[in-house]
Short mmCIF file of C-alpha atoms in Angstrom, two decimals:
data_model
loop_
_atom_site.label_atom_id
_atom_site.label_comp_id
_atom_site.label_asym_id
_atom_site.label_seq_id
_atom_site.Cartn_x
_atom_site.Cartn_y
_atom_site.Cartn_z
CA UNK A 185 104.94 -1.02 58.54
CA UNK A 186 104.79 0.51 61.92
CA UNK A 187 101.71 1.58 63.75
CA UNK A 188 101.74 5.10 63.37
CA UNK A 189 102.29 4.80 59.36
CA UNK A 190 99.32 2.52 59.44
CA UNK A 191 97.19 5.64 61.36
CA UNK A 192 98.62 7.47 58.79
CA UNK A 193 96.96 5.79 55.79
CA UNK A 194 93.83 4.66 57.83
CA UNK A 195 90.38 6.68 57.59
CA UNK A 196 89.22 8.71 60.40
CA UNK A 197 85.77 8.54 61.77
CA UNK A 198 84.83 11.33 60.31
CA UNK A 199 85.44 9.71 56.64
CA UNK A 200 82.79 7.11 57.23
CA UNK A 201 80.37 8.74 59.08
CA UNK A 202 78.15 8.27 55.95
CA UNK A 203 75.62 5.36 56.09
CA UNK A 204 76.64 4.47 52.42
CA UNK A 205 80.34 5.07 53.70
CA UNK A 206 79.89 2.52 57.11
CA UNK A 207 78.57 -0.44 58.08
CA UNK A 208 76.71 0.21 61.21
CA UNK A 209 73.19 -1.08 60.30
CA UNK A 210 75.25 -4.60 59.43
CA UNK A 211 76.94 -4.24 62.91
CA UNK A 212 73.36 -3.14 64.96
CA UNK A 213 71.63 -6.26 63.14
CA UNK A 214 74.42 -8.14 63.81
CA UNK A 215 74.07 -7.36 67.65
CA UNK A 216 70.90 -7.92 67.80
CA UNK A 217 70.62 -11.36 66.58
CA UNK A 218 73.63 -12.06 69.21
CA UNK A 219 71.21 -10.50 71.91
CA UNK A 220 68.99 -13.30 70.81
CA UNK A 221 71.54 -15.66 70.98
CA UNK A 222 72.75 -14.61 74.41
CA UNK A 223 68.93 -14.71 75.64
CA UNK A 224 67.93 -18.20 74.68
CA UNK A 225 70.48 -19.91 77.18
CA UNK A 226 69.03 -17.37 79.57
CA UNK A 227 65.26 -18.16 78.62
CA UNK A 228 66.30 -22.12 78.32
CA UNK A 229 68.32 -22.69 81.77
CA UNK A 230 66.59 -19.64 83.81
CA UNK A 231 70.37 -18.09 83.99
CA UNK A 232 72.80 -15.94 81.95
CA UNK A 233 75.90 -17.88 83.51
CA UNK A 234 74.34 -20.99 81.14
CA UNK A 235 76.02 -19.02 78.40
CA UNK A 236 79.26 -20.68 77.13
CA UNK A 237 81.00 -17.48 76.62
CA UNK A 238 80.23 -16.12 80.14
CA UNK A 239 82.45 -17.11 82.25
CA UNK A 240 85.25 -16.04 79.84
CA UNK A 241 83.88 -12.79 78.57
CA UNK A 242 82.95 -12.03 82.17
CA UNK A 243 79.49 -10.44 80.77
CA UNK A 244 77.03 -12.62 78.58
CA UNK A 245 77.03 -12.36 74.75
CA UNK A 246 74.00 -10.20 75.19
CA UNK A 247 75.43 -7.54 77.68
CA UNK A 248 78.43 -7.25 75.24
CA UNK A 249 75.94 -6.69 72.43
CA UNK A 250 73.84 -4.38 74.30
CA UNK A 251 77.11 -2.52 74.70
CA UNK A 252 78.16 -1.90 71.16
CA UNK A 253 74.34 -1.29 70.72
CA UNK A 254 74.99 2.09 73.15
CA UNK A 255 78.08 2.97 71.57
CA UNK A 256 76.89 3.31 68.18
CA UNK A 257 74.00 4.84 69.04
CA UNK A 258 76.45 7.64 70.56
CA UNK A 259 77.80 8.27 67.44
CA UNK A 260 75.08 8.57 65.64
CA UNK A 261 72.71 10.49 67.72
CA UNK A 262 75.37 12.72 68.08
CA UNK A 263 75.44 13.37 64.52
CA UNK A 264 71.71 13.67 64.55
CA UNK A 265 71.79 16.76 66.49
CA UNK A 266 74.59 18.24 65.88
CA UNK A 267 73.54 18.37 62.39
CA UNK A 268 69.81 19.82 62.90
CA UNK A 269 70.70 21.99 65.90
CA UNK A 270 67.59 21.52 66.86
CA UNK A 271 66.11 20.34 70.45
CA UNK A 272 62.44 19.85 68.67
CA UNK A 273 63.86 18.03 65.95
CA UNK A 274 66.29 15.97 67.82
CA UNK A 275 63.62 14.69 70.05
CA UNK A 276 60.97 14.58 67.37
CA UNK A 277 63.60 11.95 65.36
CA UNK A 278 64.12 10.10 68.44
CA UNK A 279 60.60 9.24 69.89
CA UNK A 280 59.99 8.66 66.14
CA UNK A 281 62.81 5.73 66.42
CA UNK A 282 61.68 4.46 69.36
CA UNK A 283 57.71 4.65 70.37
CA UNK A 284 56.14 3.44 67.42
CA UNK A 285 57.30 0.08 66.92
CA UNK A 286 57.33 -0.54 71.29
CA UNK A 287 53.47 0.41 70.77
CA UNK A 288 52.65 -2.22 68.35
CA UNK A 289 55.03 -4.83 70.48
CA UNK A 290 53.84 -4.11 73.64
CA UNK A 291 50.14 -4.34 72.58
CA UNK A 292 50.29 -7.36 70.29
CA UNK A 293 52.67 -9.43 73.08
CA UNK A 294 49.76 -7.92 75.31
CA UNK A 295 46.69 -8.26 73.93
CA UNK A 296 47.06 -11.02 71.13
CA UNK A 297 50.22 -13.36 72.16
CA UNK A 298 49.46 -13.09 76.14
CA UNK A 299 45.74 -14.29 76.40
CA UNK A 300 47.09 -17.17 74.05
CA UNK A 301 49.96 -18.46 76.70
CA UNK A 302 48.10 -17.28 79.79
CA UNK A 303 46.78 -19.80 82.39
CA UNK A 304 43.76 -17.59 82.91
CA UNK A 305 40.75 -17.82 80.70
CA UNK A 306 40.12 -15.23 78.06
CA UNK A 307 37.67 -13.82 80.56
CA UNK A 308 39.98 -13.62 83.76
CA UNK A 309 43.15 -12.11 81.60
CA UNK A 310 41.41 -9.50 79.66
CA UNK A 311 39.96 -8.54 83.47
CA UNK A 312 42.87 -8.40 85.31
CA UNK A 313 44.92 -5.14 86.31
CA UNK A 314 48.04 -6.77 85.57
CA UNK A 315 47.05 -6.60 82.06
CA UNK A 316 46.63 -3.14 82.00
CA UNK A 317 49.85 -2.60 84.23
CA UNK A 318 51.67 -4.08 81.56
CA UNK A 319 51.18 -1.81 78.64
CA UNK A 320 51.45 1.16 80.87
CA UNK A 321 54.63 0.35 82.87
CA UNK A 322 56.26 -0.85 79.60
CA UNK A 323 55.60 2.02 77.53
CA UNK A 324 56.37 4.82 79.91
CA UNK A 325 59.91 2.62 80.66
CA UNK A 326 59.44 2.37 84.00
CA UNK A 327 60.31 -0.94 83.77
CA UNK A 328 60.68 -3.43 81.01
CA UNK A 329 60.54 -6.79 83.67
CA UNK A 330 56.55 -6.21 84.27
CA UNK A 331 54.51 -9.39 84.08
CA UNK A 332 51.14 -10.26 82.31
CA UNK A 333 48.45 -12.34 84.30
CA UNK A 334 49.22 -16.15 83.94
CA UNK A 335 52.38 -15.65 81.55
CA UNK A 336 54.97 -17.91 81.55
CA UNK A 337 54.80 -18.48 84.76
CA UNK A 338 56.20 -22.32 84.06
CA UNK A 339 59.18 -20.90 81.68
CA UNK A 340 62.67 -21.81 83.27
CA UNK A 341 62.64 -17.68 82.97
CA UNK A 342 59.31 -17.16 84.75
CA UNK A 343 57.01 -14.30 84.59
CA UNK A 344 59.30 -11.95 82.34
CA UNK A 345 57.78 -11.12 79.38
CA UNK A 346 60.25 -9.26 77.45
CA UNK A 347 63.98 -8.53 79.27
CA UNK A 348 65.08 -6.61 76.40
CA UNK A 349 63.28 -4.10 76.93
CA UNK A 350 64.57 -2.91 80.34
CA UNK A 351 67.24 -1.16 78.72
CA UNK A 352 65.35 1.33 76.79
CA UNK A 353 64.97 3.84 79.80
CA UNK A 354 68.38 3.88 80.19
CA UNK A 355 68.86 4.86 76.21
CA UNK A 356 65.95 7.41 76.63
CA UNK A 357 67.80 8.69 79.98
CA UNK A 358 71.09 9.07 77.72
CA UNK A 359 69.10 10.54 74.82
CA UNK A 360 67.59 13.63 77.32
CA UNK A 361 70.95 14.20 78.31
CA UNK A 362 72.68 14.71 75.22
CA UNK A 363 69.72 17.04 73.97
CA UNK A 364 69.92 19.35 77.15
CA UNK A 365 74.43 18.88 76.86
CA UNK A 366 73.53 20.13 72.88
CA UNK A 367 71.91 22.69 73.53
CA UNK A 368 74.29 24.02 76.15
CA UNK A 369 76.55 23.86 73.67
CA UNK A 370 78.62 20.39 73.39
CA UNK A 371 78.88 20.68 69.67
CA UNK A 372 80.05 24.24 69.38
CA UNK A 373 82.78 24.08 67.55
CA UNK A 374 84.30 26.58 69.55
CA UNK A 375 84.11 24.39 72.62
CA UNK A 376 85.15 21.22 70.93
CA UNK A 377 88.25 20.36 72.84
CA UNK A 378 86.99 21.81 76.35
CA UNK A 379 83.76 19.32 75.42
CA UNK A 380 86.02 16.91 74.41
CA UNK A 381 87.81 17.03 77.93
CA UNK A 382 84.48 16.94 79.91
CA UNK A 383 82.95 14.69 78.44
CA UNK A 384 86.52 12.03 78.58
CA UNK A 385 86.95 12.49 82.02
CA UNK A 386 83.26 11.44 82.70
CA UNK A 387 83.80 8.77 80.96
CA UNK A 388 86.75 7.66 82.43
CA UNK A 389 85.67 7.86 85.76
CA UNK A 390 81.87 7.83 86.34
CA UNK A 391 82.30 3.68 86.55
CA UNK A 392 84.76 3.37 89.13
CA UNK A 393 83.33 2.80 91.89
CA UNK A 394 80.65 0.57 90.36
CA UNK A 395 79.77 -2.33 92.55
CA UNK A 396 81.57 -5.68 91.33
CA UNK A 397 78.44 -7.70 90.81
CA UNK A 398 76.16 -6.14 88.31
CA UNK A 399 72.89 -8.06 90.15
CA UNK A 400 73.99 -5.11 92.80
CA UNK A 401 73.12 -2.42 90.05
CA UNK A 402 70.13 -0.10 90.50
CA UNK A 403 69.20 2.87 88.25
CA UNK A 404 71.40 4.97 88.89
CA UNK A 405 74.13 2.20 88.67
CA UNK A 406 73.28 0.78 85.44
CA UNK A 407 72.73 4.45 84.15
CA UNK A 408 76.55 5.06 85.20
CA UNK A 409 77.38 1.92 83.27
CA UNK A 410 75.35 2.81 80.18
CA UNK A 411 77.00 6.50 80.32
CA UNK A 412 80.37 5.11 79.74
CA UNK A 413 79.48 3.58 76.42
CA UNK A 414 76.91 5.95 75.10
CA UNK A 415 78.90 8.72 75.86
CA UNK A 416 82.15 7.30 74.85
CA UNK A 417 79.90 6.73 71.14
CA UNK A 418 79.56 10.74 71.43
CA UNK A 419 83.22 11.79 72.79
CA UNK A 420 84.40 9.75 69.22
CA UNK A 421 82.27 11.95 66.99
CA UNK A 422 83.78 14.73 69.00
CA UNK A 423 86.84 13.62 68.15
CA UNK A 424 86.07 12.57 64.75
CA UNK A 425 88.13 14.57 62.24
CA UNK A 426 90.96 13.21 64.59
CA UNK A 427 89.80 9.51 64.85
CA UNK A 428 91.72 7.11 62.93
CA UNK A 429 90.79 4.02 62.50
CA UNK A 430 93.11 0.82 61.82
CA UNK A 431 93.21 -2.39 62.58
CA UNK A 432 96.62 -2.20 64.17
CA UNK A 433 95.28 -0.78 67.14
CA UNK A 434 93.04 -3.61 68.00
CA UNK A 435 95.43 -5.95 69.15
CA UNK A 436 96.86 -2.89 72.07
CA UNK A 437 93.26 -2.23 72.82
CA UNK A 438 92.41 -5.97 73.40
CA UNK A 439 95.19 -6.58 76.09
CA UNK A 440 94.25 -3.40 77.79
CA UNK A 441 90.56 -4.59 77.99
CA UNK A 442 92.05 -8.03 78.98
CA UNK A 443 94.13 -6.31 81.26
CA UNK A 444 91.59 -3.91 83.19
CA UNK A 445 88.88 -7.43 83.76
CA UNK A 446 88.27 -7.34 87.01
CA UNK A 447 89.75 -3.76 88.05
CA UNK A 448 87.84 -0.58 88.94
CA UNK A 449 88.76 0.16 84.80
CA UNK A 450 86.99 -2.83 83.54
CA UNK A 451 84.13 -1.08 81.75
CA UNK A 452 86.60 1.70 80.12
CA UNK A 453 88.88 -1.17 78.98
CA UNK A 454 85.53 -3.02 77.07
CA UNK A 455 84.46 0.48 75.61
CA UNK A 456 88.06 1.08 74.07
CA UNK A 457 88.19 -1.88 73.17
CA UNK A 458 84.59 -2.69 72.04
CA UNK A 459 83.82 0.46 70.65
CA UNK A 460 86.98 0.93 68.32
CA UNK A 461 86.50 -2.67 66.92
CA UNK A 462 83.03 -1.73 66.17
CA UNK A 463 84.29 1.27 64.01
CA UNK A 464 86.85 -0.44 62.63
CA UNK A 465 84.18 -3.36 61.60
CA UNK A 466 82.05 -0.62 60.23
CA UNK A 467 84.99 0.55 57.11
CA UNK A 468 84.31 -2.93 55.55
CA UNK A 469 81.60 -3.10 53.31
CA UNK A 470 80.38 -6.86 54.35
CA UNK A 471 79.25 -7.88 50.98
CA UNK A 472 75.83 -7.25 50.00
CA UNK A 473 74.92 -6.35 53.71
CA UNK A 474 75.50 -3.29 54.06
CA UNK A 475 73.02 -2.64 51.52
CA UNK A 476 70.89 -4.64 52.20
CA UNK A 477 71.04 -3.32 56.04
CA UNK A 478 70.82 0.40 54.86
CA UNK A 479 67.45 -0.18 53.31
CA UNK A 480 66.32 -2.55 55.79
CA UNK A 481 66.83 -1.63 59.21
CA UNK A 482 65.89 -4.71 60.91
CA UNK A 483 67.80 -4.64 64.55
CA UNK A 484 65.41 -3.12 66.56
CA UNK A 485 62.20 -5.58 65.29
CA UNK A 486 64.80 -8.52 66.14
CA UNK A 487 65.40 -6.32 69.77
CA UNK A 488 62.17 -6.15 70.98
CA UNK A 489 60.22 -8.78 69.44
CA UNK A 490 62.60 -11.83 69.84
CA UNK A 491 62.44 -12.26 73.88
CA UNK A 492 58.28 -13.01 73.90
CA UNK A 493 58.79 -15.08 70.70
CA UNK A 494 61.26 -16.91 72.39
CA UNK A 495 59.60 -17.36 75.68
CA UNK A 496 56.52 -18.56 73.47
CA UNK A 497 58.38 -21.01 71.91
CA UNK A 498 59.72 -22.41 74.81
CA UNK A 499 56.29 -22.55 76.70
CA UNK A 500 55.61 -24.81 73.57
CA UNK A 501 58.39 -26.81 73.79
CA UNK A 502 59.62 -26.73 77.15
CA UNK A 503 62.66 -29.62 76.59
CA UNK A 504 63.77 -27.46 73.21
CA UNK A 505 67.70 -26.59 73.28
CA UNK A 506 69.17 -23.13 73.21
CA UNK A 507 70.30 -23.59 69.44
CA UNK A 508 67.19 -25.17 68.12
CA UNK A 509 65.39 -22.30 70.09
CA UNK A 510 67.94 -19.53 68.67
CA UNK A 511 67.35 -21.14 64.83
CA UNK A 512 63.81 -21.22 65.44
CA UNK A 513 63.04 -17.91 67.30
CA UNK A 514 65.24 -16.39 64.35
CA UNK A 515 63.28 -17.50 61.70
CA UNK A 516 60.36 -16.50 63.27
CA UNK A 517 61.32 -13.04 64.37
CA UNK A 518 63.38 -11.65 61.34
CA UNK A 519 60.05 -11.45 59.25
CA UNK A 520 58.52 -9.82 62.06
CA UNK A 521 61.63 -7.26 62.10
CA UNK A 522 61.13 -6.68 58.46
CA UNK A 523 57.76 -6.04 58.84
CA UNK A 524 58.13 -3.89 61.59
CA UNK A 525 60.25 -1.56 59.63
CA UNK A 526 58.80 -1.46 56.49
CA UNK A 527 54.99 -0.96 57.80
CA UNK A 528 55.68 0.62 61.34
CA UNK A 529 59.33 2.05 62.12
CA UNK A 530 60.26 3.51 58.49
CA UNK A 531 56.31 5.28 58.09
CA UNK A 532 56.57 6.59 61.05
CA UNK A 533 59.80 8.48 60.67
CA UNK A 534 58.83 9.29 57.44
CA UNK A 535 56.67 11.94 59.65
CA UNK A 536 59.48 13.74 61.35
CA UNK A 537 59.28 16.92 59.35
CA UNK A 538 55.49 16.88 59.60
CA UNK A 539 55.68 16.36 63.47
CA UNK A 540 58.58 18.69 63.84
CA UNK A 541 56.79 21.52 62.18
CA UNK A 542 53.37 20.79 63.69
CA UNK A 543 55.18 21.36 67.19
CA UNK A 544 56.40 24.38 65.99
CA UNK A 545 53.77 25.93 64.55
CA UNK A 546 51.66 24.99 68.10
CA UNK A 547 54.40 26.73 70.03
CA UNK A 548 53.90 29.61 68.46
CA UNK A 549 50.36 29.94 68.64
CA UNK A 550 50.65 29.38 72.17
CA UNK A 551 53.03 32.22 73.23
CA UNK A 552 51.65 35.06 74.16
CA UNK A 553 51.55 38.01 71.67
CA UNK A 554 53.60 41.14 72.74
CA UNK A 555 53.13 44.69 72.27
#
C-alpha cells in the first residue's frame, strides 16, 4: 500500500478534533510525568546533560515534552477561539486554565512547604522580602527561577524553587498573540489560506538564526523558539480539514528531524516531526486512558507541583537516585494533580460563563451613554 493510499484512508485533523474523538489529555499527562522524569536527573546531579537521553536527543526529555506541551496547546486554543469568536471569552477561558491552580501552588510551596525546608527560623522567613518577592514575581510570570529565603540552598539544584514554571510567560506571551492575530482575523474563513501562508512562513523561519546553545537564549529567544511550536499547533488547525494523519508519514518526518539536528532547521525538523507524531498518537484510544484523562485532567497539577515536591524530597534524602526520586515524587504528586483539578482547576472554569458575562455586563455600564 503506498503512502498516498494510506493518506487516503487516514483521518484528518479535523476528524478528531473532538476530546471524545482524540487522545490529547492521555498525551499532555503523558508529557508531564516525562517533564518529571527529565527534572529529577536535573534536580539529582545539578545538570540536564545527567539525562541519559540528552546527549542523543540533543534536548533533555523535559524540553522535548515541554515541546509537544506547546504544540497541542496550539491546536487547541486555536479551536477555543475560533469557536467563541470572542476576545473576552477567549481570555476569560484562558486565565481560568491557568491562574487558579499557580495561586494555590505558589502560596502553599510559599507559605506552607518553604518555612518547613528553610534554614531560617519561622520568624526570619515569614520576615523576609524574598518571601514576598516570591509570590509576586511568580504569579505575574516575570520569572518562574525566583528563590525563597533559606530554600534549598544545599540541593545539587540550589535555590530554584520550581523551574517549571518559567515557561508559563512564554505560553501567556503566545496566548496574547493569538487573541489579538483572532481578532484581526486569522480564522476568517475567507483568509484561511493567506493565514495559512503567514503564519507557515513564520514558522519556518522565525528560528533560524537562533543561537546554537540554548543557555544563550533570552526572552525574546526562547519566545522565538516557543513560537515555532505553538504556532505550528495553530497553522495545523488551520489546515485541518486538509490534515491527514497516518502513520506512514512518521518514518519521512523522523529522518528529516534527524537530518536538520544541528542545522539552522533543527527546531522546524522536531516540530514536524514532534508535532505530527503527537497527532497521530492522539487517533488511538489508549485503553481506558483516554477516559479516564478526559474526566481527569491531571497534567498541569503534575506540571507545576512536581519540581518543589521533588526538590523537597531530595533536601530529605540528599543521596536518593533519580528513579527512586521520579517513583517517589510521582506518587506523591499525582494525588496532588487530582486534587488540584477536581477542587481548584475544574471549579474554577466551571465560572467562565459567569466571569465572561460579568465583564460584559461591566463594560457596558462603563461606556458612556450617547445621545
Amino acid at each position: 500500500m503506498t503512502i498516498h493510499t494510506h493518506l487516503a484512508n487516514s483521518p484528518r485533523l479535523a476528524d478528531i478534533l473532538s476530546p471524545d474523538r482524540n487522545s490529547f489529555g492521555v498525551l499532555r499527562f503523558a508529557m508531564a510525568t516525562l517533564v518529571l522524569v527529565s527534572h529529577s536527573y536535573l534536580y539529582a546531579a545539578g545538570t540536564s546533560v545527567a539525562e541519559p537521553l540528552q546527549p542523543w536527543l540533543g534536548r533533555s526529555l523535559g524540553e522535548c515534552a515541554v515541546r509537544v506541551f506547546f504544540i497541542l496547546s496550539g491546536v487547541m486554543v486555536a479551536q477555543s477561539f475560533d469557536r467563541s469568536r470572542s476576545i473576552v471569552d477567549f481570555t476569560v477561558a484562558r486565565g481560568l486554565r491557568i491562574f487558579p491552580a499557580l495561586i494555590v501552588c505558589v502560596l502553599a510551596v510559599a507559605f506552607v512547604l518553604g518555612p518547613f525546608v528553610s534554614t531560617l527560623p519561622a520568624g526570619a522567613y515569614f520576615k523576609s522580602t524574598e518571601l514576598y518577592g516570591y509570590v509576586v514575581k511568580t504569579l505575574t510570570l516575570a520569572t518562574g527561577s525566583a528563590p525563597l529565603p533559606g530554600v534549598f540552598e544545599t540541593n545539587a539544584y540550589a535555590d530554584y524553587v520550581n523551574s517549571s514554571l518559567w515557561t508559563l510567560k512564554y505560553e501567556v506571551a503566545c496566548y496574547v498573540a493569538l487573541g489579538l492575530l483572532g481578532v484581526a482575523g486569522l480564522f476568517d474563513e475567507k483568509l484561511r489560506w493567506f493565514a495559512a501562508a503567514g503564519l507557515g512562513a513564520i514558522v519556518a523561519t522565525v528560528s533560524l538564526s537562533l543561537p546554537a546553545n540554548p543557555d544563550d537564549y533570552g526572552f525574546t529567544q526562547n519566545l522565538r523558539y516557543f513560537v515555532v511550536y505553538f504556532y505550528g499547533g495553530v497553522l495545523a488547525y488551520l489546515l485541518r480539514d486538509y490534515l491527514r494523519i497516518s502513520g506512514a508519514l512518521l518514518l519521512p518526518l523522523f529522518l528529516m528531524f534527524v537530518a536538520s539536528v544541528q542545522t539552522s532547521f533543527a527546531e522546524v525538523g522536531a516540530m514536524l516531526f514532534l508535532g505530527y507524531g503527537a497527532l497521530w498518537a492522539a487517533t488511538k484510544t489508549w485503553g481506558p486512558l483516554r477516559g479516564l484523562c478526559n474526566r481527569t485532567d491531571a497534567s498541569f497539577g503534575i506540571y507545576i507541583f512536581a519540581g518543589p515536591v521533588q526538590q523537597a524530597l531530595l533536601w530529605l534524602f540528599p543521596a536518593i537516585s533519580p528513579v527512586v526520586l521520579t517513583l517517589v515524587a510521582f506518587a506523591i504528586v499525582l494525588p496532588l494533580a487530582i486534587a488540584s483539578w477536581r477542587f481548584v482547576e475544574k471549579p474554577s472554569l466551571q465560572l467562565r460563563p459567569v466571569v465572561t458575562n460579568w465583564i460584559r455586563t461591566a463594560g457596558r455600564r462603563a461606556l458612556p451613554i450617547s445621545g
